[in-house]
């Protein structure tokens, strides 16, 4: 009798790694063979950094329980920082690009701490307002500085982003945030969402962990910005406005606050949907708002609620289900 | 040997025009069980909120085993060795029962962010230890079979017990229990009250127990403080309290008023 079990953590890691590699292999082959044309491949890459944006925002919104409205601000900080970095240096791309992404992430994280520290001391609504203000201020500042290219934006970045490195960074983001959630640091973050006073009374330094979660969230938004900057190779401050922040928030809410798989599916779906409905492109915001209203009415917790996807468990369950009728047949 | 674990002097707070607590003094020794009673709105919960700095006291001093915790954040007070339960249960509702306890073990676990992200051996070792410790505490309160249930799904009495488990998980020297039996049925109440002395002995903690029902505390506490309108109106052994005219007046006055 087959006895495949994914109880042990090691076998689960191997299973997950295999699944990720398989997914990568299939998509990569489809792009190489032209089954997915350039346009489709480009969409896939857009979906990739949208996934990073949604998953990272979910850390602050779904797991920490705050309502940040300036995620696009962190994205733009990361985009400009990494673009200025690669523009200013003459280095090998294999060294320069990962470095640029990390720098983009770190600069965004620093902004995350600077915004988070005062905002997170106050309660929920203030944070929403302060982050909203931050997103707009950053946009206006970038618009008026000379080294960011002002309204003309930045261009001339090398096209470093490709399917492979976007895929890798999306996987890293998912990996880091999902492992973070299952550690003592992640439990502290969840405790704050559940009840801040009880978290403090349980010995959790809540201001520290709020700022920490906020910084990690901003870090990955910055990385996504870096990927974006070296994919489009042109940065225009107006693309990082309030509507972009709302778009990311819609992905998180639609997928489910606190569900990583939900963010992935929603980010993917909301990247493709407007493209499939090309003729309705100008109604995109209306479609988003409508989707949000419908979700709030029919499933307020989002498509996936707080569901945590575990491949190991799913495969286990599948085997149990498959085996059950066999046993009946044999008896 | 009895040594003082908690020294509180001249604690007070105003809420707008209301002096909710004034000139409050309490000294608790190692392994002592002190009762804090008084009619509705007397200021009992306020005492706990001030001791744990959920509200910042307007004045006074708080000392836990020689450490001044006046002005510390709540988590600092917890680290100094004082933990509490809440009158209106404050569990981490959407999390599992065992995670509720593991959250309170936070400061006993030492691995860093990077150690957890890269899943280094120290992560696995300490997570395993934390799980074992949590299970041990849960089974001590007959909650181990609920370990993986969501906290809000527990029966009421079990939620109250889980709050005590969570408070004990922070490894306190002094435990503040705010009406731990509120809402329990009589048999649960009797069981819990019988358990309180055992908690004190097993975990070597001092306990301050808030309880509405005077007769309940009488059996357990070695010493009782009576609050009324934010002031201590009596303190002493249960015998002394029972016969104190001011206490009788406060409780009778409340009954007349109701
Ligand atoms: N945050 C607050 N703001 C304003 N007034 C408050 C606040 N907290 C408590 N009070 C007031 O302080 C007084 C004491 O309240 P407290 O909760 O300490 O009473 P208690 O003795 O615990 O009563 P009970 O037996 O009903 O729990 C009450 O009059 C209450 O209304
Ligand atoms: Mg009270």
XYZ file of C-alpha atoms and ligand atoms in Angstrom:
621
model
C 0.000 0.000 0.000
C 1.218 3.487 -0.829
C 1.927 5.377 2.267
C 2.808 8.907 1.234
C 2.569 11.197 4.182
C 3.591 14.816 4.406
C 3.495 15.016 8.146
C 7.181 15.687 8.670
C 8.257 19.238 8.005
C 11.176 18.085 5.895
C 8.984 16.226 3.416
C 6.696 19.248 3.265
C 9.615 21.500 2.405
C 10.678 19.142 -0.362
C 7.125 18.947 -1.683
C 6.727 22.733 -1.677
C 10.100 23.267 -3.320
C 9.232 20.715 -5.990
C 5.881 22.376 -6.673
C 7.471 25.824 -6.967
C 10.159 24.490 -9.326
C 7.552 22.689 -11.422
C 5.428 25.829 -11.698
C 8.488 27.825 -12.666
C 9.560 25.201 -15.216
C 6.162 25.052 -16.884
C 5.773 28.838 -17.125
C 9.345 29.320 -18.270
C 8.980 26.681 -20.992
C 5.739 28.264 -22.158
C 7.431 31.646 -22.487
C 10.493 30.206 -24.237
C 8.398 28.223 -26.710
C 6.224 31.168 -27.510
C 3.070 29.493 -26.169
C 2.861 32.626 -24.068
C 3.646 35.565 -26.309
C 5.605 38.625 -25.231
C 2.446 40.369 -24.178
C 1.312 37.468 -22.017
C 4.777 37.105 -20.532
C 4.745 40.803 -19.682
C 1.414 40.376 -17.939
C 2.771 37.464 -15.967
C 5.613 39.669 -14.766
C 3.200 42.437 -13.803
C 1.213 39.836 -11.885
C 4.488 38.833 -10.215
C 5.224 42.193 -8.650
C 1.579 42.762 -7.879
C 1.728 39.516 -5.906
C 4.729 40.881 -3.980
C 2.820 44.116 -3.319
C -0.361 42.368 -2.177
C 1.383 39.795 -0.002
C 3.513 42.458 1.682
C 0.526 44.723 2.275
C -1.324 41.757 3.747
C 1.313 41.569 6.483
C 0.379 45.069 7.656
C -3.339 44.884 6.862
C -4.368 41.254 7.365
C -1.918 40.030 9.972
C -1.105 43.180 11.908
C -4.645 44.505 11.503
C -3.830 48.083 10.471
C -5.152 49.934 7.455
C -2.243 51.422 5.513
C -3.350 53.494 2.517
C 0.077 54.392 1.157
C 1.584 51.147 -0.063
C 2.232 52.642 -3.513
C 4.321 55.290 -1.715
C 6.707 52.616 -0.427
C 6.726 51.064 -3.870
C 7.718 54.375 -5.467
C 10.465 55.003 -2.907
C 11.917 51.570 -3.697
C 11.508 52.089 -7.437
C 13.319 55.428 -7.465
C 16.033 54.354 -5.026
C 16.907 51.246 -7.012
C 16.669 53.048 -10.374
C 18.965 55.848 -9.188
C 21.330 53.198 -7.880
C 21.653 51.315 -11.190
C 21.720 54.548 -13.193
C 24.561 55.918 -11.116
C 26.768 52.858 -11.277
C 28.490 50.900 -13.997
C 28.466 47.368 -12.687
C 27.711 43.910 -13.877
C 23.933 43.393 -13.893
C 24.170 40.149 -11.942
C 25.685 42.101 -9.037
C 24.062 45.449 -9.564
C 20.445 44.393 -9.849
C 20.013 42.269 -6.704
C 21.888 44.971 -4.828
C 19.598 47.640 -6.276
C 16.501 45.688 -5.214
C 17.770 45.259 -1.692
C 18.658 48.946 -1.497
C 15.194 49.834 -2.814
C 13.703 47.591 -0.136
C 15.860 49.033 2.638
C 15.128 52.646 1.745
C 11.404 51.827 1.685
C 11.775 50.070 5.037
C 13.434 53.155 6.529
C 10.482 55.203 5.336
C 8.219 52.521 6.803
C 9.815 53.018 10.217
C 9.743 56.825 9.941
C 6.048 56.817 9.022
C 5.170 53.887 11.239
C 6.676 55.064 14.501
C 4.464 58.109 14.996
C 1.440 56.683 13.163
C 1.378 53.339 14.946
C 1.402 54.928 18.373
C -2.008 56.246 17.516
C -4.951 53.977 16.869
C -6.307 52.623 13.594
C -7.898 55.560 11.799
C -4.914 57.843 12.275
C -2.645 55.343 10.605
C -4.903 55.216 7.552
C -4.865 58.999 7.294
C -1.139 59.407 7.917
C -0.180 56.730 5.380
C -2.565 58.243 2.879
C -0.895 61.595 3.405
C 2.547 60.019 3.144
C 1.715 58.432 -0.218
C 0.642 61.768 -1.633
C 3.545 63.717 -0.127
C 6.074 61.278 -1.559
C 4.482 61.627 -4.977
C 4.579 65.413 -4.835
C 8.154 65.457 -3.520
C 9.333 63.153 -6.312
C 7.498 65.355 -8.781
C 9.408 68.419 -7.589
C 12.918 67.094 -7.062
C 15.452 67.399 -9.843
C 17.410 64.172 -9.288
C 14.202 62.147 -9.633
C 13.531 63.704 -13.000
C 10.490 65.605 -11.768
C 7.383 65.257 -13.880
C 9.398 63.804 -16.752
C 10.292 60.863 -14.617
C 13.352 58.676 -14.805
C 14.398 56.670 -17.778
C 17.357 54.809 -19.161
C 17.320 51.964 -16.654
C 18.495 48.667 -18.067
C 15.823 45.998 -18.510
C 17.107 43.764 -15.755
C 13.754 42.390 -14.674
C 12.717 39.186 -16.324
C 10.335 36.383 -15.580
C 12.943 34.438 -13.630
C 14.013 37.103 -11.174
C 10.483 38.375 -10.612
C 9.390 34.801 -9.919
C 12.284 34.325 -7.504
C 11.487 37.496 -5.558
C 7.789 36.649 -5.397
C 8.689 33.254 -3.940
C 11.128 34.844 -1.483
C 8.438 37.303 -0.352
C 5.921 34.525 0.185
C 8.481 32.385 1.944
C 9.717 35.093 4.305
C 6.243 36.317 5.240
C 4.771 32.871 5.726
C 7.698 31.714 7.871
C 7.600 34.995 9.782
C 3.935 34.424 10.609
C 4.733 31.026 12.108
C 7.418 32.327 14.450
C 7.261 34.049 17.823
C 7.544 37.370 15.959
C 4.580 36.461 13.781
C 2.526 35.414 16.792
C 3.304 38.763 18.384
C 1.990 40.486 15.235
C -1.188 38.375 15.250
C -1.677 39.038 18.962
C -1.649 42.792 18.273
C -4.357 42.360 15.656
C -6.468 40.337 18.074
C -6.154 42.522 21.160
C -3.469 45.090 21.748
C -3.974 45.421 25.498
C -3.938 41.663 26.001
C -0.815 41.456 23.822
C 0.963 44.019 26.022
C -0.222 42.192 29.127
C 1.255 38.994 27.664
C 4.645 40.718 27.493
C 4.632 41.736 23.807
C 6.270 45.117 23.078
C 3.507 46.157 20.697
C 5.011 49.390 19.334
C 8.174 47.531 18.400
C 6.326 44.767 16.594
C 3.949 47.122 14.830
C 6.884 49.107 13.495
C 8.717 45.911 12.622
C 5.783 44.480 10.639
C 5.335 47.814 8.937
C 9.011 47.943 7.949
C 8.995 44.405 6.556
C 5.837 45.235 4.627
C 7.441 48.393 3.217
C 10.660 46.525 2.418
C 8.954 44.150 0.017
C 6.910 46.959 -1.515
C 10.257 48.644 -2.206
C 11.612 45.471 -3.802
C 8.516 45.285 -6.007
C 9.156 48.907 -6.952
C 12.701 48.019 -7.979
C 11.460 45.166 -10.141
C 8.887 47.475 -11.683
C 11.480 50.173 -12.399
C 13.702 47.721 -14.281
C 10.814 46.154 -16.130
C 9.165 49.239 -17.621
C 12.483 51.123 -17.624
C 10.645 54.369 -17.182
C 9.334 55.839 -13.959
C 6.502 58.336 -13.892
C 5.519 59.629 -10.437
C 1.849 59.736 -11.357
C 1.665 55.926 -11.540
C 2.275 55.703 -7.794
C -0.739 57.716 -6.754
C -3.481 56.934 -4.278
C -5.286 54.764 -6.837
C -2.350 52.360 -6.989
C -2.475 52.005 -3.199
C -6.191 51.325 -3.413
C -5.631 48.786 -6.167
C -3.227 46.827 -3.942
C -5.589 47.098 -0.983
C -8.430 45.742 -3.114
C -6.291 42.713 -3.949
C -5.705 42.067 -0.261
C -9.323 42.557 0.773
C -10.639 40.533 -2.135
C -8.286 37.628 -1.463
C -8.879 37.744 2.267
C -7.181 39.752 5.016
C -4.715 37.331 6.515
C -4.694 34.806 3.680
C -1.472 34.678 1.659
C -2.891 32.355 -0.971
C -5.831 34.760 -1.223
C -3.486 37.668 -1.967
C -1.678 35.641 -4.610
C -4.882 34.592 -6.359
C -6.452 38.057 -6.144
C -3.286 39.835 -7.338
C -3.069 37.435 -10.252
C -6.750 37.751 -11.085
C -6.870 41.521 -10.800
C -3.822 41.842 -13.049
C -5.398 39.725 -15.760
C -9.016 40.828 -15.435
C -8.626 44.380 -16.789
C -6.605 42.990 -19.701
C -9.246 40.442 -20.554
C -11.843 43.201 -20.497
C -9.816 45.531 -22.641
C -12.748 47.505 -23.913
C -13.709 48.295 -20.333
C -10.248 49.556 -19.460
C -11.503 52.997 -18.567
C -13.988 51.418 -16.149
C -11.253 49.608 -14.227
C -11.755 51.621 -11.074
C -15.486 51.057 -11.271
C -14.926 47.322 -11.645
C -12.625 47.365 -8.615
C -15.099 49.291 -6.517
C -17.916 47.010 -7.595
C -15.875 43.920 -6.760
C -15.097 45.370 -3.357
C -18.755 46.141 -2.669
C -19.807 42.663 -3.760
C -17.184 41.011 -1.577
C -18.229 43.126 1.398
C -21.839 42.070 0.901
C -21.414 38.371 0.150
C -18.140 37.403 1.783
C -16.772 40.161 4.015
C -13.748 38.090 4.979
C -12.617 37.886 1.333
C -12.523 34.937 -1.036
C -10.204 32.895 1.164
C -10.987 34.364 4.579
C -7.969 33.580 6.750
C -7.407 30.280 5.008
C -3.815 29.131 5.044
C -2.856 26.978 2.115
C -0.631 24.011 2.862
C 0.334 21.819 -0.049
C 1.455 18.993 2.214
C -1.879 18.899 3.997
C -3.840 19.141 0.754
C -1.959 16.212 -0.761
C -2.390 14.242 2.450
C -6.121 14.843 2.440
C -6.283 13.865 -1.213
C -4.616 10.527 -0.493
C -6.925 9.867 2.400
C -9.901 10.569 0.160
C -8.513 8.415 -2.645
C -7.776 5.548 -0.341
C -11.163 5.459 1.350
C -13.162 4.111 -1.645
C -10.368 1.622 -2.401
C -10.754 0.131 1.016
C -14.487 -0.209 0.559
C -13.945 -1.910 -2.781
C -11.539 -4.398 -1.248
C -13.792 -5.397 1.631
C 10.240 33.028 54.332
C 7.934 35.821 53.355
C 9.395 38.696 51.446
C 7.486 41.521 49.831
C 6.974 41.142 46.060
C 4.778 44.158 45.562
C 4.848 47.539 47.234
C 2.362 50.154 46.165
C 2.091 53.564 47.754
C -0.342 56.394 47.410
C -1.680 55.281 44.024
C -4.405 57.440 42.506
C -6.130 58.434 39.291
C -8.796 60.878 38.199
C -11.128 60.352 35.254
C -12.343 63.837 34.478
C -14.241 64.878 37.573
C -14.241 61.414 39.112
C -11.538 60.419 41.605
C -11.730 56.722 40.681
C -8.940 55.778 43.079
C -7.183 57.703 45.810
C -4.374 57.046 48.276
C -4.244 53.350 47.508
C -1.583 51.342 49.347
C -0.931 47.640 49.162
C 1.962 45.408 50.162
C 1.929 41.816 49.055
C 4.333 39.141 50.237
C 5.676 36.089 48.434
C 2.997 33.433 47.977
C 0.351 35.487 49.692
C -3.270 35.556 48.531
C -4.883 38.948 49.004
C -8.524 39.640 48.274
C -9.722 42.921 46.796
C -13.449 43.402 47.221
C -15.966 46.176 47.066
C -19.312 47.077 45.537
C -19.873 47.820 41.843
C -17.756 50.681 40.538
C -15.642 50.818 43.698
C -12.420 50.984 41.691
C -11.185 47.376 41.871
C -10.499 46.924 38.152
C -8.981 50.400 38.115
C -6.389 49.180 40.638
C -5.326 46.422 38.216
C -5.301 48.823 35.287
C -3.005 51.159 37.203
C -0.718 48.396 38.468
C -0.228 47.094 34.909
C -0.094 50.591 33.433
C -3.038 50.102 31.130
C -3.878 53.526 32.563
C -1.067 55.765 33.696
C -1.568 56.601 37.387
C -1.836 60.312 38.205
C 0.398 59.686 41.192
C 1.905 57.063 43.441
C 4.657 54.466 43.310
C 4.726 50.826 42.236
C 7.518 48.469 43.066
C 7.792 44.835 41.946
C 10.575 42.986 43.763
C 12.548 46.189 44.085
C 11.991 47.243 40.470
C 10.161 50.510 40.023
C 7.554 49.963 37.302
C 5.917 53.360 37.518
C 5.813 54.632 33.952
C 6.838 51.306 32.379
C 4.768 50.127 29.454
C 2.436 47.224 30.195
C 4.795 44.660 28.649
C 7.538 45.988 30.911
C 5.360 45.390 33.945
C 4.725 41.854 32.701
C 8.468 41.294 32.269
C 9.062 42.606 35.782
C 6.880 39.749 37.008
C 3.260 40.856 37.233
C 0.606 39.408 34.973
C -3.157 39.559 34.968
C -6.479 38.341 33.677
C -9.313 40.569 32.508
C -12.790 40.938 33.937
C -14.292 41.022 30.434
C -12.250 38.239 28.875
C -9.616 39.415 26.414
C -8.370 36.320 24.641
C -6.793 36.315 21.180
C -10.156 35.176 19.887
C -9.366 34.037 16.353
C -6.185 32.202 17.279
C -5.834 28.659 18.515
C -5.824 27.921 22.227
C -2.184 26.832 22.148
C -1.146 29.986 20.258
C -2.835 32.063 22.954
C -0.433 30.473 25.414
C 2.616 30.540 23.140
C 2.160 34.282 22.627
C 2.555 34.731 26.360
C 5.730 32.594 26.239
C 7.203 35.178 23.824
C 9.869 36.533 26.159
C 10.975 33.046 27.157
C 11.791 32.203 23.518
C 15.000 33.686 22.270
C 15.555 33.041 18.534
C 15.923 36.035 16.222
C 13.967 37.031 13.119
C 16.635 35.644 10.790
C 16.898 32.407 12.736
C 13.171 31.899 12.266
C 13.101 32.876 8.575
C 15.934 30.488 7.766
C 14.472 27.887 10.078
C 17.756 27.302 11.885
C 18.045 24.578 14.547
C 17.551 27.109 17.346
C 14.122 27.882 15.873
C 13.008 24.256 15.869
C 14.444 23.554 19.298
C 12.846 26.516 20.994
C 9.516 26.158 19.208
C 9.363 22.554 20.384
C 10.161 23.596 23.923
C 7.508 26.318 23.793
C 4.901 23.886 22.503
C 5.717 21.429 25.267
C 5.575 24.125 27.907
C 2.240 25.372 26.567
C 0.778 21.867 26.488
C 1.963 21.225 30.026
C 0.243 24.398 31.241
C -2.916 23.613 29.278
C -3.170 20.095 30.651
C -2.712 21.453 34.168
C -5.989 23.320 33.579
C -7.671 20.530 31.663
C -7.498 22.448 28.392
C -5.014 20.282 26.479
C -7.691 18.553 24.454
C -8.770 21.992 23.153
C -5.216 22.990 22.165
C -5.955 23.318 18.457
C -9.454 24.810 18.795
C -10.056 28.476 18.130
C -10.155 30.318 21.464
C -13.521 31.991 20.890
C -15.122 28.556 20.422
C -14.337 27.476 23.986
C -17.100 27.306 26.576
C -17.165 30.330 28.844
C -15.585 28.660 31.855
C -12.775 27.270 29.712
C -12.084 30.759 28.310
C -11.651 32.058 31.851
C -9.249 29.211 32.622
C -7.328 29.915 29.415
C -6.841 33.512 30.556
C -5.253 32.215 33.748
C -3.031 29.843 31.758
C -1.947 32.696 29.508
C -1.133 34.890 32.488
C 0.870 32.082 34.110
C 2.810 31.489 30.877
C 4.606 34.816 31.364
C 6.180 33.289 34.480
C 4.876 35.866 36.955
C 5.780 36.419 40.570
C 2.468 38.042 41.205
C -0.802 37.207 39.514
C -3.775 39.570 39.313
C -7.131 37.806 38.877
C -10.082 40.038 38.030
C -13.283 38.187 38.888
C -12.015 34.884 37.492
C -15.289 33.141 38.310
C -17.618 35.728 36.773
C -20.162 34.043 34.546
C -19.202 30.553 35.667
C -21.805 28.132 36.946
C -21.673 27.234 40.670
C -19.796 23.966 40.229
C -17.177 25.584 37.963
C -16.846 28.404 40.471
C -16.329 26.008 43.353
C -13.716 24.091 41.374
C -11.823 27.235 40.381
C -11.812 28.670 43.862
C -10.523 25.390 45.251
C -7.816 25.560 42.598
C -6.533 29.013 43.460
C -4.469 27.935 46.445
C -2.987 25.161 44.343
C -2.034 27.663 41.650
C -0.265 29.684 44.302
C 1.623 26.621 45.580
C 2.452 25.050 42.193
C 3.601 28.248 40.497
C 5.003 30.039 43.552
C 3.081 33.206 42.881
C 1.438 35.783 45.046
C -2.166 36.455 44.029
C -4.433 39.457 44.236
C -7.981 38.287 43.721
C -10.854 40.591 42.839
C -14.180 39.061 43.635
C -17.618 40.488 43.947
C -18.973 37.867 46.268
C -17.620 38.419 49.770
C -18.298 34.897 50.985
C -16.209 33.418 48.162
C -13.026 35.322 49.007
C -13.376 34.738 52.711
C -12.437 31.080 52.344
C -9.365 31.615 50.200
C -7.693 34.865 51.115
C -5.383 35.411 53.996
C -5.922 39.140 53.876
C -8.647 41.290 52.366
C -8.832 44.915 51.217
C -12.190 46.572 50.851
C -12.659 49.427 48.400
C -15.573 51.810 48.174
C -15.757 54.924 46.004
C -12.047 54.626 45.225
C -10.937 54.496 48.859
C -9.781 51.630 51.045
C -12.395 51.458 53.774
C -11.071 48.385 55.536
C -8.282 45.850 55.477
C -7.501 42.789 57.569
C -8.179 39.100 57.984
C -11.478 37.686 56.712
C -12.688 37.555 60.331
C -12.006 41.254 60.856
C -13.559 42.214 57.541
C -16.704 40.237 58.174
C -17.413 42.222 61.311
C -16.243 45.630 60.153
C -19.143 48.091 60.398
C -17.853 50.211 57.466
C -17.820 47.139 55.214
C -21.269 46.063 56.290
C -22.499 49.583 55.645
C -20.917 49.694 52.158
C -22.434 46.397 51.125
C -25.807 47.062 52.767
C -25.859 50.550 51.284
C -25.406 49.032 47.857
C -28.230 46.577 48.430
C -30.517 49.341 49.590
C -29.580 51.378 46.545
C -30.269 48.556 44.099
N -11.490 54.698 31.396
C -12.369 55.235 32.252
N -12.850 56.483 32.026
C -13.723 57.045 32.850
N -14.184 56.455 33.967
C -13.749 55.213 34.264
C -12.823 54.531 33.412
N -12.575 53.320 33.943
C -13.298 53.238 35.058
N -14.005 54.356 35.274
C -14.885 54.642 36.397
O -14.150 54.400 37.586
C -14.974 53.784 38.563
C -14.347 52.509 39.023
O -14.449 51.550 37.984
P -13.888 50.080 38.112
O -14.075 49.426 36.800
O -12.538 50.104 38.671
O -14.890 49.425 39.177
P -14.936 47.965 39.765
O -14.742 48.062 41.202
O -14.027 47.084 39.026
O -16.453 47.583 39.468
P -17.111 46.210 39.009
O -17.315 45.429 40.244
O -18.397 46.634 38.407
O -16.187 45.586 38.056
C -16.340 53.626 37.927
O -17.142 54.703 38.319
C -16.065 53.696 36.460
O -17.175 54.188 35.764
Mg -14.230 45.492 37.771
